[in-house]
Coordinates of C-alpha atoms in Angstrom, one line a residue:
Chain A
X1 CA 30.3 -114.2 26.1
X2 CA 28.0 -111.2 26.9
X3 CA 25.6 -109.3 24.6
X4 CA 25.1 -105.6 25.3
X5 CA 21.8 -104.1 24.0
X6 CA 19.9 -100.9 24.6
X7 CA 20.2 -97.2 24.9
X8 CA 19.1 -94.0 23.1
X9 CA 15.5 -94.0 24.1
X10 CA 13.0 -94.9 21.4
X11 CA 16.0 -95.7 19.1
X12 CA 16.9 -98.6 21.4
X13 CA 13.6 -100.2 20.3
X14 CA 15.2 -100.9 16.9
X15 CA 16.9 -103.8 18.8
X16 CA 13.7 -105.6 19.6
X17 CA 13.7 -107.6 16.4
X18 CA 17.1 -109.1 17.3
X19 CA 16.6 -109.8 21.0
X20 CA 15.4 -113.4 20.9
X21 CA 18.2 -114.4 18.5
X22 CA 20.8 -112.7 20.6
X23 CA 19.4 -114.0 24.0
X24 CA 20.3 -117.6 23.0
X25 CA 24.0 -116.7 22.4
X26 CA 25.0 -115.6 25.8
X27 CA 24.3 -113.5 28.9
X28 CA 22.5 -110.4 27.8
X29 CA 23.0 -107.0 29.5
X30 CA 20.3 -104.5 28.9
X31 CA 18.9 -101.1 29.9
X32 CA 15.9 -98.9 29.4
X33 CA 13.0 -99.8 27.2
X34 CA 14.8 -102.6 25.4
X35 CA 15.6 -104.2 28.7
X36 CA 12.0 -103.7 29.9
X37 CA 10.6 -105.4 26.8
X38 CA 13.1 -108.3 26.9
X39 CA 12.4 -109.2 30.5
X40 CA 8.6 -108.7 30.1
X41 CA 8.6 -110.8 27.0
X42 CA 10.4 -113.6 28.8
X43 CA 7.9 -113.5 31.7
X44 CA 4.7 -112.8 29.9
X45 CA 5.2 -113.5 26.2
X46 CA 6.1 -111.2 23.3
X47 CA 2.5 -110.1 22.6
X48 CA 2.0 -108.8 26.1
X49 CA 5.4 -107.2 26.2
X50 CA 4.7 -105.3 23.0
X51 CA 1.3 -104.2 24.3
X52 CA 2.8 -103.0 27.6
X53 CA 5.6 -101.2 25.8
X54 CA 3.0 -99.4 23.6
X55 CA 1.1 -98.4 26.8
X56 CA 4.3 -97.3 28.5
X57 CA 5.3 -95.0 25.6
X58 CA 1.8 -93.7 25.1
X59 CA 1.2 -92.9 28.8
X60 CA 4.6 -91.2 29.3
X61 CA 5.1 -89.8 25.9
X62 CA 5.0 -86.1 27.0
X63 CA 7.9 -86.6 29.4
X64 CA 9.8 -89.0 27.3
X65 CA 9.7 -86.4 24.4
X66 CA 11.1 -83.7 26.6
X67 CA 13.9 -86.1 27.7
X68 CA 14.6 -87.1 24.2
X69 CA 14.3 -83.5 23.0
X70 CA 17.5 -83.1 21.0
X71 CA 16.2 -85.5 18.3
X72 CA 12.8 -84.0 17.8
X73 CA 12.9 -82.7 14.3
X74 CA 9.5 -80.9 14.2
X75 CA 9.5 -77.2 15.1
X76 CA 9.2 -76.5 18.8
X77 CA 5.9 -74.8 19.5
X78 CA 4.6 -72.9 22.6
X79 CA 3.1 -76.1 24.0
X80 CA 6.5 -77.9 23.9
X81 CA 8.2 -74.9 25.5
X82 CA 5.7 -74.9 28.3
X83 CA 6.2 -78.6 28.7
X84 CA 9.9 -78.1 29.0
X85 CA 9.5 -75.3 31.6
X86 CA 7.2 -77.6 33.7
X87 CA 9.8 -80.4 33.6
X88 CA 12.7 -78.0 34.5
X89 CA 10.7 -77.0 37.5
X90 CA 10.1 -80.7 38.5
X91 CA 13.7 -81.8 37.9
X92 CA 15.1 -79.0 40.0
X93 CA 12.9 -80.0 42.9
X94 CA 12.7 -83.8 42.8
X95 CA 14.3 -86.6 40.8
X96 CA 11.3 -88.0 39.1
X97 CA 8.1 -87.1 37.3
X98 CA 6.0 -90.2 37.9
X99 CA 5.6 -91.9 41.3
X100 CA 6.8 -95.5 41.8
X101 CA 3.2 -96.8 41.6
X102 CA 3.2 -95.9 37.9
X103 CA 6.4 -97.9 37.5
X104 CA 4.9 -100.8 39.5
X105 CA 1.8 -100.8 37.2
X106 CA 4.0 -101.6 34.2
X107 CA 5.7 -104.4 36.1
X108 CA 2.5 -106.2 37.2
X109 CA 2.9 -110.0 36.7
X110 CA 6.6 -109.8 35.8
X111 CA 8.0 -112.5 38.1
X112 CA 10.3 -115.5 38.2
X113 CA 14.0 -115.3 37.4
X114 CA 15.8 -114.1 34.3
X115 CA 19.2 -114.7 32.7
X116 CA 19.3 -111.1 31.6
X117 CA 21.0 -108.4 33.6
X118 CA 20.4 -104.6 33.6
X119 CA 23.2 -102.1 33.9
X120 CA 22.7 -99.5 36.6
X121 CA 24.6 -96.7 38.3
X122 CA 24.7 -97.1 42.1
X123 CA 24.4 -93.6 43.6
X124 CA 25.4 -94.7 47.1
X125 CA 28.6 -96.4 46.1
X126 CA 29.2 -94.2 43.0
X127 CA 29.8 -97.2 40.8
X128 CA 28.4 -99.2 38.0
X129 CA 26.6 -102.5 38.7
X130 CA 24.5 -105.2 37.2
X131 CA 21.1 -106.1 38.6
X132 CA 20.3 -109.7 37.9
X133 CA 18.2 -112.6 39.1
X134 CA 14.6 -111.6 39.8
X135 CA 12.8 -110.6 36.6
X136 CA 10.7 -107.9 38.3
X137 CA 13.8 -106.3 39.7
X138 CA 15.7 -106.4 36.4
X139 CA 12.7 -104.9 34.6
X140 CA 12.2 -102.2 37.2
X141 CA 15.8 -101.2 37.2
X142 CA 15.8 -101.0 33.4
X143 CA 13.0 -98.4 33.4
X144 CA 14.3 -96.5 36.5
X145 CA 15.4 -93.8 34.1
X146 CA 16.7 -90.7 35.8
X147 CA 14.0 -88.0 35.8
X148 CA 11.2 -90.4 34.9
X149 CA 10.7 -92.6 38.0
X150 CA 12.2 -92.5 41.5
X151 CA 15.6 -94.3 41.9
X152 CA 15.2 -98.1 42.1
X153 CA 15.6 -99.3 45.7
X154 CA 16.6 -95.7 46.6
X155 CA 20.0 -95.9 45.0
X156 CA 20.0 -97.2 41.4
X157 CA 19.3 -95.5 38.1
X158 CA 19.6 -96.9 34.6
X159 CA 22.8 -95.9 32.8
X160 CA 20.9 -93.7 30.4
X161 CA 22.9 -90.5 31.0
X162 CA 26.2 -92.3 31.5
X163 CA 26.8 -94.7 28.6
X164 CA 23.5 -95.0 26.8
X165 CA 24.4 -98.4 25.3
X166 CA 25.2 -100.6 28.3
X167 CA 28.8 -101.3 27.6
X168 CA 30.4 -100.6 31.0
X169 CA 31.1 -104.4 31.6
X170 CA 32.4 -105.0 28.1
X171 CA 35.1 -107.6 27.6
X172 CA 36.9 -109.2 24.7
X173 CA 34.6 -111.3 22.4
X174 CA 31.4 -109.7 23.5
X175 CA 28.7 -108.6 21.1
X176 CA 27.4 -105.0 21.1
X177 CA 24.3 -104.1 19.2
X178 CA 25.1 -100.6 18.0
X179 CA 22.3 -98.1 17.6
X180 CA 24.4 -95.0 17.8
X181 CA 22.6 -91.7 17.4
X182 CA 24.2 -89.3 14.9
X183 CA 24.4 -86.1 17.0
X184 CA 24.6 -84.0 13.8
X185 CA 20.8 -84.5 13.5
X186 CA 20.3 -82.8 16.8
X187 CA 19.7 -79.2 17.2
X188 CA 22.2 -77.0 19.1
X189 CA 20.0 -74.0 19.7
X190 CA 20.2 -74.2 23.5
X191 CA 22.9 -75.0 26.0
X192 CA 20.9 -78.0 27.1
X193 CA 21.0 -79.5 23.6
Chain B
X1 CA 17.7 -70.9 52.0
X2 CA 16.9 -74.2 50.4
X3 CA 14.0 -72.7 48.5
X4 CA 16.2 -70.0 47.1
X5 CA 18.8 -72.6 46.0
X6 CA 16.1 -74.7 44.4
X7 CA 14.7 -71.7 42.6
X8 CA 18.2 -70.8 41.3
X9 CA 18.6 -74.4 40.0
X10 CA 15.2 -74.2 38.4
X11 CA 16.1 -70.8 36.8
X12 CA 19.4 -72.2 35.5
X13 CA 17.6 -75.3 34.1
X14 CA 15.1 -73.1 32.3
X15 CA 17.8 -70.8 31.0
X16 CA 19.8 -73.6 29.6
X17 CA 16.7 -75.0 27.8
X18 CA 15.8 -71.7 26.3
X19 CA 19.0 -69.9 25.5
X20 CA 22.3 -70.9 23.9
X21 CA 24.5 -69.4 26.7
X22 CA 24.5 -67.5 29.9
X23 CA 27.2 -65.0 29.1
X24 CA 27.7 -62.7 26.0
X25 CA 30.9 -64.3 24.5
X26 CA 31.5 -61.1 22.4
X27 CA 32.6 -59.1 25.5
X28 CA 35.1 -61.8 26.6
X29 CA 36.3 -62.5 23.1
X30 CA 37.2 -58.8 22.7
X31 CA 39.2 -58.9 25.9
X32 CA 41.1 -61.9 24.8
X33 CA 41.6 -60.5 21.3
X34 CA 43.0 -57.3 22.7
X35 CA 45.8 -59.3 24.5
X36 CA 46.4 -62.2 22.2
X37 CA 45.3 -61.3 18.7
X38 CA 48.9 -60.7 17.4
X39 CA 50.3 -64.0 18.6
X40 CA 50.4 -67.2 16.7
X41 CA 51.3 -70.7 17.9
X42 CA 54.6 -70.4 16.0
X43 CA 55.6 -67.4 18.2
X44 CA 55.7 -69.2 21.5
X45 CA 59.1 -70.0 23.0
X46 CA 57.7 -73.2 24.7
X47 CA 55.5 -75.2 22.3
X48 CA 51.9 -74.5 23.2
X49 CA 48.8 -76.5 22.4
X50 CA 45.2 -76.2 23.6
X51 CA 42.2 -78.4 23.0
X52 CA 38.6 -78.1 21.9
X53 CA 35.7 -80.5 21.4
X54 CA 33.8 -81.1 18.2
X55 CA 30.3 -81.1 19.5
X56 CA 28.8 -83.5 16.9
X57 CA 31.4 -86.2 17.3
X58 CA 32.5 -85.5 20.9
X59 CA 36.1 -85.7 19.5
X60 CA 38.9 -83.9 21.3
X61 CA 40.7 -81.7 18.8
X62 CA 44.2 -80.3 19.3
X63 CA 44.8 -76.7 18.3
X64 CA 48.5 -76.1 17.6
X65 CA 48.8 -73.8 14.7
X66 CA 47.4 -70.5 13.4
X67 CA 46.0 -67.7 15.6
X68 CA 46.2 -68.3 19.4
X69 CA 43.2 -65.9 19.8
X70 CA 41.0 -68.1 17.6
X71 CA 42.1 -71.2 19.5
X72 CA 41.5 -69.7 22.9
X73 CA 38.1 -68.4 21.9
X74 CA 37.0 -71.9 21.0
X75 CA 38.8 -73.5 24.0
X76 CA 36.9 -71.3 26.5
X77 CA 33.5 -72.0 25.0
X78 CA 32.2 -73.7 28.2
X79 CA 28.7 -75.1 27.4
X80 CA 26.1 -73.1 29.1
X81 CA 28.4 -70.1 29.8
X82 CA 29.4 -69.3 26.2
X83 CA 28.0 -70.3 22.8
X84 CA 29.9 -72.9 20.9
X85 CA 32.0 -71.5 18.0
X86 CA 31.5 -72.4 14.3
X87 CA 34.7 -73.2 12.4
X88 CA 34.0 -74.4 8.9
X89 CA 31.6 -77.4 9.2
X90 CA 32.4 -77.9 12.8
X91 CA 30.8 -76.6 15.9
X92 CA 33.4 -76.4 18.6
X93 CA 33.4 -75.9 22.4
X94 CA 35.6 -76.2 25.4
X95 CA 38.1 -79.1 25.3
X96 CA 37.5 -79.9 28.9
X97 CA 34.2 -81.5 28.1
X98 CA 35.7 -84.9 27.3
X99 CA 39.0 -84.4 29.1
X100 CA 39.8 -81.8 31.7
X101 CA 43.5 -82.8 32.1
X102 CA 44.8 -83.7 28.7
X103 CA 48.1 -85.4 29.6
X104 CA 47.7 -87.7 26.6
X105 CA 47.7 -84.6 24.4
X106 CA 51.0 -83.5 25.9
X107 CA 52.4 -87.0 25.4
X108 CA 51.4 -87.0 21.8
X109 CA 53.0 -83.6 21.3
X110 CA 56.4 -85.4 21.9
X111 CA 56.8 -84.0 25.4
X112 CA 59.8 -85.6 27.2
X113 CA 58.5 -84.7 30.7
X114 CA 54.9 -84.1 31.6
X115 CA 53.9 -82.1 34.7
X116 CA 50.1 -82.3 35.2
X117 CA 48.4 -79.7 37.3
X118 CA 45.1 -81.1 38.6
X119 CA 42.8 -78.3 39.7
X120 CA 39.7 -80.4 40.1
X121 CA 37.6 -79.8 43.2
X122 CA 37.3 -82.5 45.9
X123 CA 33.8 -81.1 46.7
X124 CA 31.3 -83.7 45.7
X125 CA 27.6 -83.7 45.0
X126 CA 26.1 -85.3 48.0
X127 CA 22.4 -85.0 47.5
X128 CA 20.3 -87.3 45.2
X129 CA 17.1 -85.3 45.8
X130 CA 16.8 -83.8 42.3
X131 CA 17.4 -85.1 38.8
X132 CA 19.9 -82.3 38.3
X133 CA 22.0 -83.4 41.3
X134 CA 22.0 -87.1 40.2
X135 CA 23.2 -85.9 36.8
X136 CA 26.0 -84.1 38.6
X137 CA 27.0 -87.3 40.5
X138 CA 27.1 -89.3 37.3
X139 CA 29.1 -86.6 35.5
X140 CA 31.6 -86.5 38.4
X141 CA 32.0 -90.3 38.1
X142 CA 32.6 -90.1 34.3
X143 CA 35.1 -87.2 34.7
X144 CA 37.0 -89.0 37.5
X145 CA 37.5 -92.1 35.3
X146 CA 39.1 -89.9 32.7
X147 CA 41.1 -87.9 35.2
X148 CA 42.6 -91.0 36.8
X149 CA 43.7 -92.3 33.4
X150 CA 45.3 -89.0 32.5
X151 CA 47.0 -88.6 35.9
X152 CA 48.6 -92.1 35.6
X153 CA 50.2 -90.9 32.3
X154 CA 51.9 -87.9 33.9
X155 CA 55.5 -87.8 35.2
X156 CA 54.7 -85.5 38.0
X157 CA 51.3 -84.4 39.4
X158 CA 50.8 -81.1 41.1
X159 CA 47.5 -80.9 42.9
X160 CA 47.4 -77.8 45.1
X161 CA 45.5 -78.4 48.3
X162 CA 43.7 -75.0 48.2
X163 CA 42.1 -75.7 44.9
X164 CA 40.6 -79.0 46.2
X165 CA 38.2 -77.2 48.4
X166 CA 36.7 -74.6 46.0
X167 CA 34.2 -74.9 43.3
X168 CA 34.7 -74.0 39.6
X169 CA 32.8 -70.7 40.3
X170 CA 34.7 -69.8 43.5
X171 CA 36.1 -66.6 42.0
X172 CA 36.0 -64.6 45.2
X173 CA 39.0 -66.5 46.7
X174 CA 41.1 -66.9 43.6
X175 CA 43.9 -64.5 44.5
X176 CA 44.5 -66.4 47.8
X177 CA 44.2 -69.7 46.0
X178 CA 46.7 -68.7 43.3
X179 CA 49.3 -67.4 45.9
X180 CA 49.0 -70.4 48.2
X181 CA 49.1 -72.8 45.2
X182 CA 52.2 -71.1 43.9
X183 CA 54.0 -71.6 47.2
X184 CA 52.9 -75.2 47.4
X185 CA 54.0 -75.8 43.8
X186 CA 57.5 -74.4 44.5
X187 CA 57.8 -77.1 47.2
X188 CA 56.8 -80.0 44.9
X189 CA 59.1 -82.9 44.3
X190 CA 59.7 -83.0 40.6
X191 CA 61.6 -86.4 40.7
X192 CA 64.9 -84.5 40.6
X193 CA 64.1 -82.6 37.5
X194 CA 64.8 -78.9 37.4
X195 CA 62.3 -77.0 35.3

């Protein structure tokens, strides 16, 4: 039996409370921040994982907010608009905002092996895959979110913009932790939304 | 040349993040209304249905009654090009978003023989250099999964060679493409069925 957990940016963090219970029930398939937390907690302990997650969100908040834009309920001010324009410019010229050394900083000390896998999209083969085994690689692939960091190993991106919740390898009897976003809360003012 | 292409991409990205649509849907709506406003679905000799997408639920909706003009206006609301249309509590857009070849819709409409015409391009995004191009690769993969499922459900597939090599916006060659595709379609094997 497999357990599928993650997706929807900050909303995926709602799953954290259930991770340790779920991990004992089968092979866990993760992505994004939930995956990063789970693998880091396994390698370095829950306290360190929470601390790193806080640091991650705090340091990258501006970019993550633009990426998660459709759920921001507060009025969009000039500063937010300028932030969006800056990101449009970056994303039209390159596929990341932060260099890989920033990603590596958040992975420091994450080593050993893990039973968890991360769901990724392989750009070379145009297919979905699971990254498993080395904890550092699984954690790195989880946060290799398109537009945030460079592609992992030059070819993999997290399935953020494909399936959000990592259910591509779903089979009968699996558990899926649903954290579906209600799109009716999003704004539809722009074509991008 | 690359710089210019990149600038265009950037401009498009900015535009999509600031405005609701690139084209004024009113102009196109008036043209369609002029030619189709008096027709209703019940007027067609061959049963006609078209699809739209409920934006908030990503649900594929089938339009098969009432005004054809109203249905077409919603069905052509391609995100980015035209603004979505409000209909009651729903915000509706192009039905091609979740499914560009709705064979399953034809099946559910009790069709006895389904001829699917696949006009998707075989041109593929080949660069992973920008976030926008990677999004394109992932969207192609998603659309292909759905396309293959729909093609499998058709009795006959017509996939004109000419259309495989043009992009969605390749309007300059559309007369040639239509003529050649017509000739090619006439030569298709319809499994012995005469249309």
